[in-house]
Amino acid sequence: MSTVSAHVAHALAPHITDVFGVMGNGNAYLIDALIAEGVHFTAVRHEAGTVAAADAYFRTSGRVAAATATYGAGYTNTITALVEAARARVPLVLVVGDQPTTGPRPWDVDQAMIGAAIGVDTFTVGRHDATAVTTAAVRQALAERTAVIVAIPYDVAAQEVGDPGEPPALDLPDRRPALDADAVASAAAELASARRPFILAGRGAVLTGAGRVLGELAEAVGAVTGTTATARSVFPDARHDVGVTGGFGHEEAMALVRGADVVLVVGAALNQFTTRFGDLFGPAARVIQIDDKKDATHPSVTRFVRGDVAEAAQAVLDALPTRGASEPGWQESVAELTQRGLHRRHPGDGMAADGRLDPRSVATRLADILPEDRVVVSDGGHFIGWANSYWPVAAPHRMQMVGTEYQTIGLGLPSAVGAARACPESTIVLSTGDGGGLMALADLESVVREVRRGVVVVWNDAAYNAEVSLYGRRGLDLAPMLIPDVDFAGLGRALGAESAVVRTLEDLDSLADWVRAERDGVFVVDCRISPTVVAPYQEEIIAAASSK
Ligand SMILES: Cc1ncc(C[n+]2csc(CCOP(=O)(O)OP(=O)(O)O)c2C)c(N)n1
């Protein structure tokens, strides 16, 4: 005999390796059954972390994400992370308890309605359909690349319902939009005629594994390439790549991009950050966009090709009438830039006038210290500019910016746990602010317990500096934007990590020694940086906000 929860676990097990969870009355039987099925269970300490860890597990490994929480309060604690996963097109199954089939108890809420409100479908299992319903949920998560909820009503979770039998085949429907051959041919002709072509790849290129074909396309037309912040290093050949575009980009490289006459945008939505609030491309540039969305996502787009990103890029490559039409020296201009310091950034002044560290100097020194096998996980906040501009990225899965789609902070610590499960052989480096770090503090315990080898970099400026730099300048009361000097090194030590408070650049030597010793464990570097050094990308945001 086996329970409804065991049927759910049995249907899930062929599709997942890992599940991240917090246990409660609503999912106790499920977790037990998943473990019995051989699925690896990782405990996190806050339910937001269950989804955040699973989401980062997918982003880093490409494998289906799974999380679990109990009903009611456990479920509602997951919502912010769940919105992020759904909007970031992460195939994720969240299994939760739910109100009994007999109706809500005083501590229940209408969970399916909350799911509907955030655009995430709920698949509620019954006594006799748990296997089929769970399989349908997995099918939707994968076919639509989205998050789904499997809900187990409280009164059926532990009911014995007999042998689950073999789960039905997944039979994934092909949801790729049909390619318009004329649109492909026109895009290919336009690209082939370009004198200074530029190919910009975004996360859609990473998600569909388009890196190789985009590399061939760039080679065929003689294009300069670049990426959005979430697709760094997707092009296999770095020689003609200007790296990240937008506010994290290098000034001269962005000037080069502005000189492009034809731009091919692949799997990038062209948001305000990528486009530098509209300034990335020259006014005369023709902009071709390949995306699976219904329509072009930006007014600058002059030609839209709808399709699966990798498939459409391949079709454009196949349809090229000529090869290598670009201006002599166009691609080589990237090499010149590289010689002149494309990958070097302002080294900072060591110390800022307020006696705290210049974050640019810390970022520069950390770029030397951090091991090359790293997977960087970055939470959100003003500090994101430092890791993104100063630390090279070896492959797309080695830099994960979490929370970007929903613009949420506070998912960094549990995301590091998911990345560690995805890449156990790598050093996991978390880049977090003090604000986001405190929001997710419960899962510092999970990081110390679960990350085999990791470094937690806290950009500790005693402030919500994204706010200080914007609203502080406008004269709003600073007090709510400030945070006391929190001792993250002490917090780390209390939970079993090694750590250092970093007040001078020399204080980073202990981290360098630790990295050199190649020891396992987690090292918390509590970097006391100055809030007065504002990142260039943030200046762009401030300028755009004040021109409105
Ligand atoms: C869940 C959530 N709450 C609040 C915000 C607004 N917000 C954006 S950045 C930020 C400050 C983050 O502070 P910290 O982590 O210390 O990084 P810093 O900006 O100081 O570099 C805040 C509060 C948000 N994006 N998400």
GROMACS .gro file of C-alpha atoms and ligand atoms in nm, residues 80 379-384 386 403 406-411 432-439 458-469 481 483 529 531 537-538, ligand 1:
model
   67
   80THR     CA    1   0.811   3.624  -0.373
  379ASP     CA    2   2.169   3.891  -0.483
  380GLY     CA    3   2.026   4.233  -0.580
  381GLY     CA    4   2.120   4.579  -0.455
  382HIS     CA    5   2.351   4.864  -0.548
  383PHE     CA    6   2.654   4.636  -0.499
  384ILE     CA    7   2.571   4.418  -0.806
  386TRP     CA    8   3.109   4.527  -0.838
  403GLY     CA    9   1.587   3.803  -0.827
  406TYR     CA   10   1.085   4.042  -1.008
  407GLN     CA   11   1.351   4.285  -0.889
  408THR     CA   12   1.357   4.127  -0.548
  409ILE     CA   13   1.645   4.124  -0.303
  410GLY     CA   14   1.698   3.870  -0.024
  411LEU     CA   15   1.721   3.547  -0.222
  432THR     CA   16   2.532   3.994  -0.119
  433GLY     CA   17   2.461   4.326   0.045
  434ASP     CA   18   2.407   4.367   0.416
  435GLY     CA   19   2.039   4.447   0.352
  436GLY     CA   20   1.967   4.141   0.136
  437GLY     CA   21   2.191   3.928   0.357
  438LEU     CA   22   1.993   4.017   0.668
  439MET     CA   23   1.665   3.952   0.486
  458VAL     CA   24   2.913   4.073   0.211
  459TRP     CA   25   2.930   4.424   0.064
  460ASN     CA   26   2.867   4.571   0.405
  461ASP     CA   27   2.807   4.946   0.367
  462ALA     CA   28   2.574   4.978   0.667
  463ALA     CA   29   2.296   5.092   0.437
  464TYR     CA   30   2.033   5.008   0.183
  465ASN     CA   31   2.258   5.192  -0.054
  466ALA     CA   32   2.039   5.154  -0.363
  467GLU     CA   33   1.797   5.373  -0.170
  468VAL     CA   34   2.056   5.609  -0.019
  469SER     CA   35   2.203   5.687  -0.360
  481MET     CA   36   1.790   5.370   0.477
  483ILE     CA   37   2.164   4.963   0.887
  529ILE     CA   38   3.283   4.929   0.223
  531PRO     CA   39   2.845   5.381   0.065
  537TYR     CA   40   2.535   5.185  -1.367
  538GLN     CA   41   2.361   5.333  -1.064
  549LIG     C1   42   1.205   4.211  -0.129
  549LIG     C2   43   1.251   4.350  -0.162
  549LIG     N1   44   1.242   4.446  -0.069
  549LIG     C3   45   1.286   4.571  -0.095
  549LIG     C4   46   1.340   4.601  -0.217
  549LIG     C5   47   1.389   4.742  -0.246
  549LIG     N2   48   1.536   4.742  -0.252
  549LIG     C6   49   1.605   4.732  -0.368
  549LIG     S1   50   1.769   4.740  -0.349
  549LIG     C7   51   1.754   4.758  -0.182
  549LIG     C8   52   1.875   4.778  -0.094
  549LIG     C9   53   1.954   4.655  -0.076
  549LIG     O1   54   2.046   4.678   0.026
  549LIG     P1   55   2.177   4.593   0.037
  549LIG     O2   56   2.147   4.449   0.021
  549LIG     O3   57   2.248   4.632   0.159
  549LIG     O4   58   2.260   4.637  -0.092
  549LIG     P2   59   2.312   4.785  -0.129
  549LIG     O5   60   2.204   4.849  -0.209
  549LIG     O6   61   2.341   4.857   0.000
  549LIG     O7   62   2.435   4.762  -0.211
  549LIG    C10   63   1.620   4.757  -0.143
  549LIG    C11   64   1.573   4.769  -0.005
  549LIG    C12   65   1.346   4.497  -0.313
  549LIG     N3   66   1.397   4.515  -0.434
  549LIG     N4   67   1.303   4.373  -0.282
   0.00000   0.00000   0.00000
